[in-house]
C-alpha cells in the first residue's frame, strides 16, 4: 500500500515576530512629546518659549535631581516587591542634622569659644549615616519582624518627620559654611544624581546584588530556595534607599543653604511616581534605573510646564495623582499581558 502526499499544499510562512520598542525608548519619546506640547502651548497662550529658557530648565533639572536621587533608591525597593514611604521625612531629618554640623562657627563661638568650622566631609558623612540608619531600621522591621513594607516605612515617615522637628524645636538651621554649600551649588546636584544613577545602573545590571534584587522581587520563595539570604538582602536594599535619601538631604540643605523640618514634603510620592512612570512594576521584579531617570525628567517637565502656563499648584497635585494612578493601571495591564504569555 502506497501513500501519496500532496506536493501542491503551500507551506505556511513563518510568523514574523513584532519588534518591541524598548521601554526606555518609548518613555523617552513620551518625554519629548510632553516637552513639545508645552512648547506649543507656551507660544499659543503666553507667546513665550518653554524649552529655550536656560534658567527655567536649570531650576527644573536641579529640583528633579534631588527627587531623582531618592527615586533611584525607591526603584530598588519596589523591584524587591516593597515600598518606601519614608524618603521625604528621612531627607528632612538628615538635612537638619547635616545643617547643624555645617554651621559657621563664628555664630556659635558665643556658646563654644573653642569651636571651629568642621570640614564639609563631616556633615556629609553624618547625613549619609542618619539616612542609612533609617533605612536599616526599615529593612530590619520588614525582614525580621515581618512587618509589611507599607506599615514599616509609614511609621518611619511619621517618626523621622517628628525627629526633624524635635531636633531644633522646629527652628530652621542656617548660616552654613561655604565649603559645604558648594555641594549644592551650580550643576553639582545634577552631577551627583547622574553619578548615582550610573553606579546603580551597573550594580543592578551586572552584579550579584542586582540579580538577587530582581530574583527576590520576581519570586521570594524561589530566591530563598536557590540559596539567596532574602532577609539580609532586603535589609541591604532598604539601607541603600535610606542612604540615598540621606544623600538627597545633604544636597537639598547645601543647595538651600539651610536645614528645615518641612523639607522633602511629599518627595516620597514624587520618587515613587518617577519610578512607576519609568516602567518599574509595583508587583516587583521589573524596573530599570534608566527608566527611573527618564520618569523623573517627565515628572519635572510636566510640573514645570504647568507652572510655566500658570496652572494653580492645587491642580498640579490633582494631575500628579492622576499620573500615578494611570501609571499603575498601565503597569497592571502589562503584568496581566506578561502572565498570559508565560
mmCIF file of C-alpha atoms in Angstrom:
data_model
loop_
_atom_site.group_PDB
_atom_site.id
_atom_site.type_symbol
_atom_site.label_atom_id
_atom_site.label_comp_id
_atom_site.label_asym_id
_atom_site.label_seq_id
_atom_site.Cartn_x
_atom_site.Cartn_y
_atom_site.Cartn_z
ATOM 1 C CA UNK A 1 0.000 0.000 0.000
ATOM 2 C CA UNK A 2 1.453 3.294 -1.019
ATOM 3 C CA UNK A 3 0.676 6.741 0.317
ATOM 4 C CA UNK A 4 0.732 9.892 -1.615
ATOM 5 C CA UNK A 5 1.466 13.353 -0.436
ATOM 6 C CA UNK A 6 0.029 16.489 -1.824
ATOM 7 C CA UNK A 7 3.034 18.335 -3.109
ATOM 8 C CA UNK A 8 0.897 21.286 -4.085
ATOM 9 C CA UNK A 9 -0.037 22.145 -0.474
ATOM 10 C CA UNK A 10 1.557 25.512 0.234
ATOM 11 C CA UNK A 11 3.835 25.721 3.240
ATOM 12 C CA UNK A 12 2.787 28.147 5.956
ATOM 13 C CA UNK A 13 5.018 31.145 6.096
ATOM 14 C CA UNK A 14 6.699 31.612 9.473
ATOM 15 C CA UNK A 15 5.032 34.273 11.551
ATOM 16 C CA UNK A 16 7.041 37.425 11.868
ATOM 17 C CA UNK A 17 7.700 38.499 15.409
ATOM 18 C CA UNK A 18 6.739 42.035 16.178
ATOM 19 C CA UNK A 19 9.686 44.082 17.235
ATOM 20 C CA UNK A 20 9.058 45.527 20.663
ATOM 21 C CA UNK A 21 10.195 49.054 21.307
ATOM 22 C CA UNK A 22 12.415 49.112 24.438
ATOM 23 C CA UNK A 23 10.642 50.571 27.446
ATOM 24 C CA UNK A 24 13.237 53.322 27.921
ATOM 25 C CA UNK A 25 12.875 54.397 24.283
ATOM 26 C CA UNK A 26 9.085 54.620 24.490
ATOM 27 C CA UNK A 27 9.293 56.588 27.757
ATOM 28 C CA UNK A 28 11.858 58.934 26.213
ATOM 29 C CA UNK A 29 9.546 59.539 23.245
ATOM 30 C CA UNK A 30 6.770 60.412 25.693
ATOM 31 C CA UNK A 31 9.132 62.892 27.374
ATOM 32 C CA UNK A 32 9.896 64.563 24.044
ATOM 33 C CA UNK A 33 6.209 64.694 23.182
ATOM 34 C CA UNK A 34 5.282 66.343 26.510
ATOM 35 C CA UNK A 35 8.080 68.910 26.172
ATOM 36 C CA UNK A 36 6.988 69.803 22.638
ATOM 37 C CA UNK A 37 3.366 70.077 23.810
ATOM 38 C CA UNK A 38 4.289 72.596 26.494
ATOM 39 C CA UNK A 39 6.424 74.495 23.979
ATOM 40 C CA UNK A 40 3.461 74.799 21.605
ATOM 41 C CA UNK A 41 1.092 75.780 24.413
ATOM 42 C CA UNK A 42 3.627 78.311 25.677
ATOM 43 C CA UNK A 43 3.741 80.111 22.347
ATOM 44 C CA UNK A 44 -0.035 79.857 21.881
ATOM 45 C CA UNK A 45 -1.023 81.077 25.354
ATOM 46 C CA UNK A 46 1.869 83.221 26.548
ATOM 47 C CA UNK A 47 3.883 83.924 23.436
ATOM 48 C CA UNK A 48 6.934 82.612 25.291
ATOM 49 C CA UNK A 49 9.242 79.604 24.961
ATOM 50 C CA UNK A 50 9.221 76.781 27.487
ATOM 51 C CA UNK A 51 12.350 74.960 26.302
ATOM 52 C CA UNK A 52 14.584 77.866 25.295
ATOM 53 C CA UNK A 53 14.818 79.480 28.750
ATOM 54 C CA UNK A 54 18.101 78.207 30.284
ATOM 55 C CA UNK A 55 17.263 79.446 33.777
ATOM 56 C CA UNK A 56 13.903 77.673 33.809
ATOM 57 C CA UNK A 57 15.427 74.427 32.581
ATOM 58 C CA UNK A 58 18.249 74.625 35.142
ATOM 59 C CA UNK A 59 15.819 75.107 38.025
ATOM 60 C CA UNK A 60 13.705 72.194 36.791
ATOM 61 C CA UNK A 61 16.692 69.844 36.451
ATOM 62 C CA UNK A 62 18.147 70.862 39.817
ATOM 63 C CA UNK A 63 14.841 70.233 41.583
ATOM 64 C CA UNK A 64 14.305 66.862 39.914
ATOM 65 C CA UNK A 65 17.887 65.775 40.602
ATOM 66 C CA UNK A 66 17.142 65.677 44.347
ATOM 67 C CA UNK A 67 13.936 63.701 43.791
ATOM 68 C CA UNK A 68 15.812 61.552 41.278
ATOM 69 C CA UNK A 69 18.419 60.547 43.877
ATOM 70 C CA UNK A 70 15.595 59.371 46.149
ATOM 71 C CA UNK A 71 13.847 57.655 43.223
ATOM 72 C CA UNK A 72 16.917 55.522 42.485
ATOM 73 C CA UNK A 73 16.735 54.048 45.980
ATOM 74 C CA UNK A 74 12.949 53.704 45.825
ATOM 75 C CA UNK A 75 13.237 51.890 42.481
ATOM 76 C CA UNK A 76 15.402 49.183 44.037
ATOM 77 C CA UNK A 77 12.944 48.788 46.916
ATOM 78 C CA UNK A 78 9.996 48.445 44.519
ATOM 79 C CA UNK A 79 11.887 45.892 42.416
ATOM 80 C CA UNK A 80 12.065 43.685 45.524
ATOM 81 C CA UNK A 81 8.279 43.944 45.793
ATOM 82 C CA UNK A 82 8.337 46.519 48.613
ATOM 83 C CA UNK A 83 7.640 50.221 49.023
ATOM 84 C CA UNK A 84 9.298 53.110 50.857
ATOM 85 C CA UNK A 85 7.126 55.971 52.129
ATOM 86 C CA UNK A 86 9.748 57.430 54.458
ATOM 87 C CA UNK A 87 12.141 59.023 51.953
ATOM 88 C CA UNK A 88 10.886 62.612 52.225
ATOM 89 C CA UNK A 89 10.915 62.581 56.031
ATOM 90 C CA UNK A 90 14.370 60.975 56.141
ATOM 91 C CA UNK A 91 15.544 63.750 53.807
ATOM 92 C CA UNK A 92 14.240 66.356 56.276
ATOM 93 C CA UNK A 93 15.899 64.666 59.259
ATOM 94 C CA UNK A 94 19.260 64.338 57.518
ATOM 95 C CA UNK A 95 19.027 67.936 56.309
ATOM 96 C CA UNK A 96 18.570 69.151 59.891
ATOM 97 C CA UNK A 97 21.437 67.055 61.276
ATOM 98 C CA UNK A 98 23.721 67.942 58.383
ATOM 99 C CA UNK A 99 22.973 71.666 58.558
ATOM 100 C CA UNK A 100 23.617 71.759 62.315
ATOM 101 C CA UNK A 101 27.104 70.343 61.734
ATOM 102 C CA UNK A 102 27.782 72.616 58.761
ATOM 103 C CA UNK A 103 27.037 75.912 60.529
ATOM 104 C CA UNK A 104 29.660 78.616 60.508
ATOM 105 C CA UNK A 105 31.473 78.578 63.855
ATOM 106 C CA UNK A 106 31.505 82.367 64.220
ATOM 107 C CA UNK A 107 27.784 82.216 65.034
ATOM 108 C CA UNK A 108 28.330 79.582 67.730
ATOM 109 C CA UNK A 109 31.506 80.808 69.428
ATOM 110 C CA UNK A 110 29.430 82.766 71.946
ATOM 111 C CA UNK A 111 28.450 79.382 73.408
ATOM 112 C CA UNK A 112 31.514 77.330 72.403
ATOM 113 C CA UNK A 113 34.567 79.683 72.252
ATOM 114 C CA UNK A 114 36.966 76.975 71.009
ATOM 115 C CA UNK A 115 34.677 75.857 68.200
ATOM 116 C CA UNK A 116 35.989 75.857 64.623
ATOM 117 C CA UNK A 117 34.321 75.145 61.287
ATOM 118 C CA UNK A 118 34.006 71.449 60.593
ATOM 119 C CA UNK A 119 35.296 70.253 57.198
ATOM 120 C CA UNK A 120 32.473 69.590 54.751
ATOM 121 C CA UNK A 121 33.106 65.850 54.840
ATOM 122 C CA UNK A 122 31.860 65.542 58.448
ATOM 123 C CA UNK A 123 28.321 66.846 57.862
ATOM 124 C CA UNK A 124 28.231 64.844 54.628
ATOM 125 C CA UNK A 125 29.116 61.596 56.404
ATOM 126 C CA UNK A 126 26.712 62.394 59.253
ATOM 127 C CA UNK A 127 23.856 62.867 56.788
ATOM 128 C CA UNK A 128 24.654 59.619 55.000
ATOM 129 C CA UNK A 129 24.873 57.793 58.336
ATOM 130 C CA UNK A 130 21.499 59.096 59.538
ATOM 131 C CA UNK A 131 19.861 58.099 56.251
ATOM 132 C CA UNK A 132 21.472 54.653 56.289
ATOM 133 C CA UNK A 133 20.346 54.043 59.888
ATOM 134 C CA UNK A 134 16.764 54.966 58.999
ATOM 135 C CA UNK A 135 16.882 52.567 56.054
ATOM 136 C CA UNK A 136 18.441 49.880 58.250
ATOM 137 C CA UNK A 137 15.558 50.162 60.725
ATOM 138 C CA UNK A 138 13.055 49.911 57.848
ATOM 139 C CA UNK A 139 14.775 46.834 56.455
ATOM 140 C CA UNK A 140 15.071 45.128 59.844
ATOM 141 C CA UNK A 141 11.382 45.685 60.623
ATOM 142 C CA UNK A 142 10.377 44.283 57.229
ATOM 143 C CA UNK A 143 12.807 41.371 57.033
ATOM 144 C CA UNK A 144 12.948 40.147 60.644
ATOM 145 C CA UNK A 145 9.788 41.496 62.305
ATOM 146 C CA UNK A 146 7.843 40.598 59.132
ATOM 147 C CA UNK A 147 6.028 43.944 59.165
ATOM 148 C CA UNK A 148 4.532 44.892 55.772
ATOM 149 C CA UNK A 149 6.727 47.479 53.986
ATOM 150 C CA UNK A 150 3.830 49.927 53.771
ATOM 151 C CA UNK A 151 3.356 49.955 57.565
ATOM 152 C CA UNK A 152 7.060 49.906 58.476
ATOM 153 C CA UNK A 153 8.004 52.802 56.203
ATOM 154 C CA UNK A 154 4.841 54.721 57.098
ATOM 155 C CA UNK A 155 5.906 54.562 60.742
ATOM 156 C CA UNK A 156 9.387 55.790 59.803
ATOM 157 C CA UNK A 157 7.836 58.600 57.741
ATOM 158 C CA UNK A 158 5.954 59.925 60.777
ATOM 159 C CA UNK A 159 8.798 59.313 63.243
ATOM 160 C CA UNK A 160 11.546 60.868 61.097
ATOM 161 C CA UNK A 161 9.462 63.983 60.470
ATOM 162 C CA UNK A 162 8.836 64.269 64.205
ATOM 163 C CA UNK A 163 12.554 63.861 64.973
ATOM 164 C CA UNK A 164 13.386 66.530 62.392
ATOM 165 C CA UNK A 165 11.076 68.972 64.198
ATOM 166 C CA UNK A 166 12.252 67.965 67.659
ATOM 167 C CA UNK A 167 15.939 68.254 66.734
ATOM 168 C CA UNK A 168 15.844 72.081 66.898
ATOM 169 C CA UNK A 169 12.334 72.604 68.312
ATOM 170 C CA UNK A 170 11.072 73.349 64.835
ATOM 171 C CA UNK A 171 13.589 76.140 64.196
ATOM 172 C CA UNK A 172 15.497 76.258 60.888
ATOM 173 C CA UNK A 173 19.276 75.890 60.843
ATOM 174 C CA UNK A 174 21.025 78.492 58.690
ATOM 175 C CA UNK A 175 24.391 80.212 58.189
ATOM 176 C CA UNK A 176 26.151 77.201 56.658
ATOM 177 C CA UNK A 177 29.801 77.201 55.619
ATOM 178 C CA UNK A 178 30.695 77.964 52.018
ATOM 179 C CA UNK A 179 32.647 74.740 51.565
ATOM 180 C CA UNK A 180 29.520 72.771 52.487
ATOM 181 C CA UNK A 181 27.059 74.786 50.401
ATOM 182 C CA UNK A 182 29.389 74.205 47.439
ATOM 183 C CA UNK A 183 27.944 70.667 47.299
ATOM 184 C CA UNK A 184 24.604 72.108 46.193
ATOM 185 C CA UNK A 185 25.914 74.925 44.014
ATOM 186 C CA UNK A 186 25.786 75.142 40.239
ATOM 187 C CA UNK A 187 25.302 71.855 38.437
ATOM 188 C CA UNK A 188 26.740 69.752 41.282
ATOM 189 C CA UNK A 189 23.351 68.220 42.276
ATOM 190 C CA UNK A 190 22.856 67.086 38.680
ATOM 191 C CA UNK A 191 26.358 65.578 38.552
ATOM 192 C CA UNK A 192 25.731 63.732 41.827
ATOM 193 C CA UNK A 193 22.384 62.452 40.530
ATOM 194 C CA UNK A 194 23.879 61.171 37.274
ATOM 195 C CA UNK A 195 26.832 59.563 39.086
ATOM 196 C CA UNK A 196 24.469 57.741 41.449
ATOM 197 C CA UNK A 197 22.284 56.668 38.513
ATOM 198 C CA UNK A 198 25.229 55.245 36.546
ATOM 199 C CA UNK A 199 26.597 53.431 39.606
ATOM 200 C CA UNK A 200 23.336 51.679 40.456
ATOM 201 C CA UNK A 201 22.528 51.000 36.802
ATOM 202 C CA UNK A 202 25.746 48.993 36.633
ATOM 203 C CA UNK A 203 25.087 47.405 40.038
ATOM 204 C CA UNK A 204 21.605 46.213 39.082
ATOM 205 C CA UNK A 205 22.537 45.009 35.623
ATOM 206 C CA UNK A 206 25.932 43.401 36.042
ATOM 207 C CA UNK A 207 26.438 42.395 39.684
ATOM 208 C CA UNK A 208 25.186 39.712 42.052
ATOM 209 C CA UNK A 209 23.444 42.446 44.030
ATOM 210 C CA UNK A 210 21.213 43.221 41.048
ATOM 211 C CA UNK A 211 20.495 39.557 40.308
ATOM 212 C CA UNK A 212 19.427 38.980 43.908
ATOM 213 C CA UNK A 213 17.253 42.110 43.894
ATOM 214 C CA UNK A 214 15.353 41.042 40.771
ATOM 215 C CA UNK A 215 15.097 37.436 41.955
ATOM 216 C CA UNK A 216 13.515 38.422 45.266
ATOM 217 C CA UNK A 217 11.019 40.684 43.527
ATOM 218 C CA UNK A 218 10.071 38.020 40.990
ATOM 219 C CA UNK A 219 9.614 35.171 43.479
ATOM 220 C CA UNK A 220 10.847 35.436 47.100
ATOM 221 C CA UNK A 221 10.279 31.731 47.789
ATOM 222 C CA UNK A 222 12.230 30.631 44.739
ATOM 223 C CA UNK A 223 15.010 33.074 45.631
ATOM 224 C CA UNK A 224 15.191 31.602 49.137
ATOM 225 C CA UNK A 225 15.286 28.032 47.794
ATOM 226 C CA UNK A 226 18.072 28.970 45.370
ATOM 227 C CA UNK A 227 20.282 29.980 48.284
ATOM 228 C CA UNK A 228 19.740 33.744 48.476
ATOM 229 C CA UNK A 229 19.645 35.148 52.011
ATOM 230 C CA UNK A 230 16.441 37.097 51.372
ATOM 231 C CA UNK A 231 16.286 38.778 54.783
ATOM 232 C CA UNK A 232 19.838 40.063 54.659
ATOM 233 C CA UNK A 233 19.433 41.319 51.110
ATOM 234 C CA UNK A 234 16.185 43.150 51.930
ATOM 235 C CA UNK A 235 17.941 44.901 54.811
ATOM 236 C CA UNK A 236 20.722 45.904 52.408
ATOM 237 C CA UNK A 237 18.285 47.270 49.796
ATOM 238 C CA UNK A 238 16.351 49.350 52.336
ATOM 239 C CA UNK A 239 19.593 50.593 53.876
ATOM 240 C CA UNK A 240 20.753 51.775 50.442
ATOM 241 C CA UNK A 241 17.405 53.504 49.901
ATOM 242 C CA UNK A 242 17.823 55.293 53.232
ATOM 243 C CA UNK A 243 21.421 56.178 52.366
ATOM 244 C CA UNK A 244 20.283 57.792 49.109
ATOM 245 C CA UNK A 245 17.522 59.682 50.928
ATOM 246 C CA UNK A 246 20.242 60.922 53.278
ATOM 247 C CA UNK A 247 22.378 61.971 50.316
ATOM 248 C CA UNK A 248 19.376 63.845 48.914
ATOM 249 C CA UNK A 249 19.014 65.596 52.290
ATOM 250 C CA UNK A 250 22.656 66.659 52.192
ATOM 251 C CA UNK A 251 22.302 68.030 48.660
ATOM 252 C CA UNK A 252 18.995 69.762 49.465
ATOM 253 C CA UNK A 253 20.357 71.515 52.572
ATOM 254 C CA UNK A 254 23.548 72.520 50.744
ATOM 255 C CA UNK A 255 21.559 73.904 47.825
ATOM 256 C CA UNK A 256 19.127 75.837 50.037
ATOM 257 C CA UNK A 257 21.819 76.940 52.492
ATOM 258 C CA UNK A 258 19.596 75.894 55.383
ATOM 259 C CA UNK A 259 18.004 72.918 57.066
ATOM 260 C CA UNK A 260 14.265 72.938 57.759
ATOM 261 C CA UNK A 261 11.969 70.283 59.200
ATOM 262 C CA UNK A 262 9.469 70.847 56.372
ATOM 263 C CA UNK A 263 11.924 69.951 53.620
ATOM 264 C CA UNK A 264 11.164 66.978 51.381
ATOM 265 C CA UNK A 265 7.416 67.077 51.970
ATOM 266 C CA UNK A 266 5.706 64.574 49.631
ATOM 267 C CA UNK A 267 9.020 63.825 47.909
ATOM 268 C CA UNK A 268 8.466 60.127 48.547
ATOM 269 C CA UNK A 269 5.376 60.183 46.334
ATOM 270 C CA UNK A 270 7.248 62.054 43.606
ATOM 271 C CA UNK A 271 10.004 59.431 43.792
ATOM 272 C CA UNK A 272 7.509 56.570 43.563
ATOM 273 C CA UNK A 273 5.796 58.323 40.658
ATOM 274 C CA UNK A 274 9.123 58.735 38.828
ATOM 275 C CA UNK A 275 9.908 55.044 39.296
ATOM 276 C CA UNK A 276 6.469 53.845 38.167
ATOM 277 C CA UNK A 277 6.358 56.241 35.209
ATOM 278 C CA UNK A 278 9.802 54.902 34.279
ATOM 279 C CA UNK A 279 8.459 51.364 33.968
ATOM 280 C CA UNK A 280 9.140 49.906 37.422
ATOM 281 C CA UNK A 281 6.412 47.414 38.290
ATOM 282 C CA UNK A 282 4.770 47.682 41.697
ATOM 283 C CA UNK A 283 4.389 43.893 41.561
ATOM 284 C CA UNK A 284 8.175 43.610 41.844
ATOM 285 C CA UNK A 285 10.853 42.017 39.696
ATOM 286 C CA UNK A 286 10.735 44.634 36.913
ATOM 287 C CA UNK A 287 12.431 48.015 36.696
ATOM 288 C CA UNK A 288 15.491 49.860 35.425
ATOM 289 C CA UNK A 289 17.421 52.876 36.656
ATOM 290 C CA UNK A 290 17.473 54.388 33.138
ATOM 291 C CA UNK A 291 13.679 54.314 33.085
ATOM 292 C CA UNK A 292 13.525 55.987 36.504
ATOM 293 C CA UNK A 293 15.821 58.796 35.319
ATOM 294 C CA UNK A 294 13.562 59.441 32.324
ATOM 295 C CA UNK A 295 10.490 59.149 34.565
ATOM 296 C CA UNK A 296 11.898 61.825 36.870
ATOM 297 C CA UNK A 297 12.504 64.070 33.865
ATOM 298 C CA UNK A 298 8.938 63.503 32.629
ATOM 299 C CA UNK A 299 7.561 64.458 36.050
ATOM 300 C CA UNK A 300 9.811 67.518 36.191
ATOM 301 C CA UNK A 301 8.872 68.673 32.697
ATOM 302 C CA UNK A 302 5.162 68.308 33.425
ATOM 303 C CA UNK A 303 5.243 70.177 36.744
ATOM 304 C CA UNK A 304 7.485 72.924 35.347
ATOM 305 C CA UNK A 305 5.266 73.154 32.277
ATOM 306 C CA UNK A 306 2.148 73.635 34.384
ATOM 307 C CA UNK A 307 3.923 76.310 36.436
ATOM 308 C CA UNK A 308 5.058 77.954 33.201
ATOM 309 C CA UNK A 309 1.461 78.048 31.967
ATOM 310 C CA UNK A 310 0.251 79.476 35.282
ATOM 311 C CA UNK A 311 -1.705 76.406 36.400
ATOM 312 C CA UNK A 312 -2.514 76.571 40.127
ATOM 313 C CA UNK A 313 -0.458 74.302 42.406
ATOM 314 C CA UNK A 314 -3.591 72.539 43.666
ATOM 315 C CA UNK A 315 -4.495 71.451 40.157
ATOM 316 C CA UNK A 316 -0.909 70.302 39.647
ATOM 317 C CA UNK A 317 -1.311 67.920 42.597
ATOM 318 C CA UNK A 318 -4.525 66.589 41.055
ATOM 319 C CA UNK A 319 -2.740 65.946 37.760
ATOM 320 C CA UNK A 320 0.204 64.328 39.579
ATOM 321 C CA UNK A 321 -2.167 61.974 41.379
ATOM 322 C CA UNK A 322 -3.873 61.111 38.103
ATOM 323 C CA UNK A 323 -0.481 60.385 36.519
ATOM 324 C CA UNK A 324 0.428 57.986 39.328
ATOM 325 C CA UNK A 325 -2.895 56.152 39.012
ATOM 326 C CA UNK A 326 -2.568 55.974 35.207
ATOM 327 C CA UNK A 327 0.976 54.621 35.505
ATOM 328 C CA UNK A 328 -0.216 51.917 37.914
ATOM 329 C CA UNK A 329 -3.104 50.985 35.596
ATOM 330 C CA UNK A 330 -0.665 50.633 32.699
ATOM 331 C CA UNK A 331 1.628 48.552 34.910
ATOM 332 C CA UNK A 332 -1.252 46.225 35.833
ATOM 333 C CA UNK A 333 -2.138 45.833 32.151
ATOM 334 C CA UNK A 334 1.458 44.938 31.314
ATOM 335 C CA UNK A 335 1.534 42.491 34.214
ATOM 336 C CA UNK A 336 -1.579 40.670 33.028
ATOM 337 C CA UNK A 337 -0.264 40.567 29.470
ATOM 338 C CA UNK A 338 3.069 39.216 30.701
ATOM 339 C CA UNK A 339 1.334 36.500 32.733
ATOM 340 C CA UNK A 340 -0.666 35.370 29.698
ATOM 341 C CA UNK A 341 2.477 34.863 27.645
ATOM 342 C CA UNK A 342 4.162 32.771 30.331
#
